PDB file of C-alpha atoms in Angstrom:
ATOM      1  CA  MET A  17      13.880  20.190 135.652  1.00  0.00           C
ATOM      2  CA  THR A  18      15.246  16.718 135.010  1.00  0.00           C
ATOM      3  CA  SER A  19      18.645  15.185 134.575  1.00  0.00           C
ATOM      4  CA  ASN A  20      20.609  14.208 131.520  1.00  0.00           C
ATOM      5  CA  LEU A  21      18.661  10.913 131.036  1.00  0.00           C
ATOM      6  CA  GLY A  22      21.592   8.853 132.259  1.00  0.00           C
ATOM      7  CA  ALA A  23      24.008  10.074 129.574  1.00  0.00           C
ATOM      8  CA  PRO A  24      27.486  11.372 130.427  1.00  0.00           C
ATOM      9  CA  HIS A  25      27.466  14.892 131.846  1.00  0.00           C
ATOM     10  CA  SER A  26      27.386  17.657 129.259  1.00  0.00           C
ATOM     11  CA  PRO A  27      27.669  21.425 129.769  1.00  0.00           C
ATOM     12  CA  LEU A  28      24.796  21.761 127.295  1.00  0.00           C
ATOM     13  CA  VAL A  29      22.415  20.525 129.990  1.00  0.00           C
ATOM     14  CA  GLU A  30      23.316  23.502 132.200  1.00  0.00           C
ATOM     15  CA  THR A  31      22.957  25.868 129.242  1.00  0.00           C
ATOM     16  CA  LEU A  32      19.487  24.517 128.533  1.00  0.00           C
ATOM     17  CA  GLU A  33      18.529  24.812 132.209  1.00  0.00           C
ATOM     18  CA  ARG A  34      19.600  28.483 132.139  1.00  0.00           C
ATOM     19  CA  PHE A  35      17.666  29.032 128.890  1.00  0.00           C
ATOM     20  CA  PHE A  36      14.428  27.648 130.321  1.00  0.00           C
ATOM     21  CA  ASP A  37      14.862  29.621 133.564  1.00  0.00           C
ATOM     22  CA  VAL A  38      15.371  32.880 131.648  1.00  0.00           C
ATOM     23  CA  LYS A  39      12.518  32.148 129.234  1.00  0.00           C
ATOM     24  CA  SER A  40      10.209  31.323 132.173  1.00  0.00           C
ATOM     25  CA  SER A  41      10.995  34.728 133.670  1.00  0.00           C
ATOM     26  CA  ALA A  42       9.602  36.314 130.455  1.00  0.00           C
ATOM     27  CA  ASP A  43      12.903  38.121 129.809  1.00  0.00           C
ATOM     28  CA  VAL A  44      12.797  38.809 126.066  1.00  0.00           C
ATOM     29  CA  GLU A  45      16.366  40.078 125.684  1.00  0.00           C
ATOM     30  CA  GLY A  46      17.759  37.437 128.020  1.00  0.00           C
ATOM     31  CA  THR A  47      15.969  34.706 126.073  1.00  0.00           C
ATOM     32  CA  MET A  48      17.151  36.078 122.737  1.00  0.00           C
ATOM     33  CA  ALA A  49      20.752  36.069 124.006  1.00  0.00           C
ATOM     34  CA  PHE A  50      20.625  32.276 123.592  1.00  0.00           C
ATOM     35  CA  PHE A  51      19.943  32.614 119.846  1.00  0.00           C
ATOM     36  CA  SER A  52      22.330  33.561 117.066  1.00  0.00           C
ATOM     37  CA  ARG A  53      21.446  36.682 115.095  1.00  0.00           C
ATOM     38  CA  GLU A  54      22.167  34.452 112.080  1.00  0.00           C
ATOM     39  CA  LEU A  55      19.189  32.248 113.003  1.00  0.00           C
ATOM     40  CA  VAL A  56      17.517  31.025 109.819  1.00  0.00           C
ATOM     41  CA  THR A  57      14.395  29.394 111.234  1.00  0.00           C
ATOM     42  CA  TYR A  58      12.707  28.643 114.541  1.00  0.00           C
ATOM     43  CA  THR A  59      10.013  26.003 114.850  1.00  0.00           C
ATOM     44  CA  ASP A  60       7.860  25.362 117.897  1.00  0.00           C
ATOM     45  CA  ALA A  61       5.754  22.295 117.133  1.00  0.00           C
ATOM     46  CA  THR A  62       3.575  22.691 120.228  1.00  0.00           C
ATOM     47  CA  LEU A  63       2.474  26.207 119.316  1.00  0.00           C
ATOM     48  CA  GLY A  64       2.655  25.727 115.563  1.00  0.00           C
ATOM     49  CA  TRP A  65       5.206  28.496 115.118  1.00  0.00           C
ATOM     50  CA  ASP A  66       7.435  28.330 112.048  1.00  0.00           C
ATOM     51  CA  LEU A  67       9.359  31.596 112.056  1.00  0.00           C
ATOM     52  CA  GLY A  68      11.795  32.949 109.516  1.00  0.00           C
ATOM     53  CA  GLY A  69      14.708  34.140 111.605  1.00  0.00           C
ATOM     54  CA  TYR A  70      15.950  36.073 114.599  1.00  0.00           C
ATOM     55  CA  GLU A  71      13.862  39.239 114.167  1.00  0.00           C
ATOM     56  CA  ALA A  72      10.646  37.250 113.706  1.00  0.00           C
ATOM     57  CA  LEU A  73      11.328  35.260 116.892  1.00  0.00           C
ATOM     58  CA  HIS A  74      12.263  38.405 118.820  1.00  0.00           C
ATOM     59  CA  GLY A  75       9.071  40.102 117.668  1.00  0.00           C
ATOM     60  CA  LEU A  76       6.928  37.195 118.754  1.00  0.00           C
ATOM     61  CA  PHE A  77       8.541  36.931 122.179  1.00  0.00           C
ATOM     62  CA  ALA A  78       8.281  40.719 122.601  1.00  0.00           C
ATOM     63  CA  GLN A  79       4.584  40.512 121.784  1.00  0.00           C
ATOM     64  CA  TYR A  80       3.665  37.583 124.022  1.00  0.00           C
ATOM     65  CA  MET A  81       6.125  37.385 126.935  1.00  0.00           C
ATOM     66  CA  PRO A  82       4.928  40.559 128.702  1.00  0.00           C
ATOM     67  CA  GLY A  83       1.480  38.988 129.025  1.00  0.00           C
ATOM     68  CA  TRP A  84       2.649  35.684 130.474  1.00  0.00           C
ATOM     69  CA  PRO A  85       1.316  35.123 133.995  1.00  0.00           C
ATOM     70  CA  PRO A  86       3.874  34.726 136.794  1.00  0.00           C
ATOM     71  CA  THR A  87       3.030  31.014 136.932  1.00  0.00           C
ATOM     72  CA  ALA A  88       3.995  30.418 133.258  1.00  0.00           C
ATOM     73  CA  ARG A  89       6.869  27.976 132.849  1.00  0.00           C
ATOM     74  CA  SER A  90       8.979  26.810 129.941  1.00  0.00           C
ATOM     75  CA  TYR A  91      10.764  23.561 130.712  1.00  0.00           C
ATOM     76  CA  HIS A  92      12.008  20.264 129.376  1.00  0.00           C
ATOM     77  CA  THR A  93      11.177  16.817 130.648  1.00  0.00           C
ATOM     78  CA  GLY A  94      14.569  15.412 129.696  1.00  0.00           C
ATOM     79  CA  VAL A  95      17.808  16.160 127.872  1.00  0.00           C
ATOM     80  CA  LEU A  96      20.145  13.798 126.070  1.00  0.00           C
ATOM     81  CA  ALA A  97      23.262  15.859 125.386  1.00  0.00           C
ATOM     82  CA  GLY A  98      26.734  15.321 124.048  1.00  0.00           C
ATOM     83  CA  ALA A  99      29.633  17.708 123.587  1.00  0.00           C
ATOM     84  CA  SER A 100      28.082  19.715 120.734  1.00  0.00           C
ATOM     85  CA  SER A 101      24.417  18.770 120.369  1.00  0.00           C
ATOM     86  CA  ALA A 102      21.379  17.922 122.433  1.00  0.00           C
ATOM     87  CA  LEU A 103      18.003  16.272 122.088  1.00  0.00           C
ATOM     88  CA  VAL A 104      15.443  18.033 124.292  1.00  0.00           C
ATOM     89  CA  ARG A 105      12.291  16.192 125.281  1.00  0.00           C
ATOM     90  CA  MET A 106       9.259  18.319 125.993  1.00  0.00           C
ATOM     91  CA  VAL A 107       5.812  16.957 126.738  1.00  0.00           C
TER      92      VAL A 107
END
């Protein structure tokens, strides 16, 4: 939804844009394709989720995504990205 906060262009910005588009479409398998099966933890501070791995995250998305209204959106308000890492701002 926003640009790379004035930092040099990074392909991670496009990856994050795709992630948020897929997640907003409530596509569980498409969303999970962005996560490693070796995921150790997932934390969502806004929702208070602290999950112990890939299967836990998949289960939660599978439970909740089908009930998301068509107007539901997952998005960032800014990304500061380099070649191998990114800081994602969400408000």
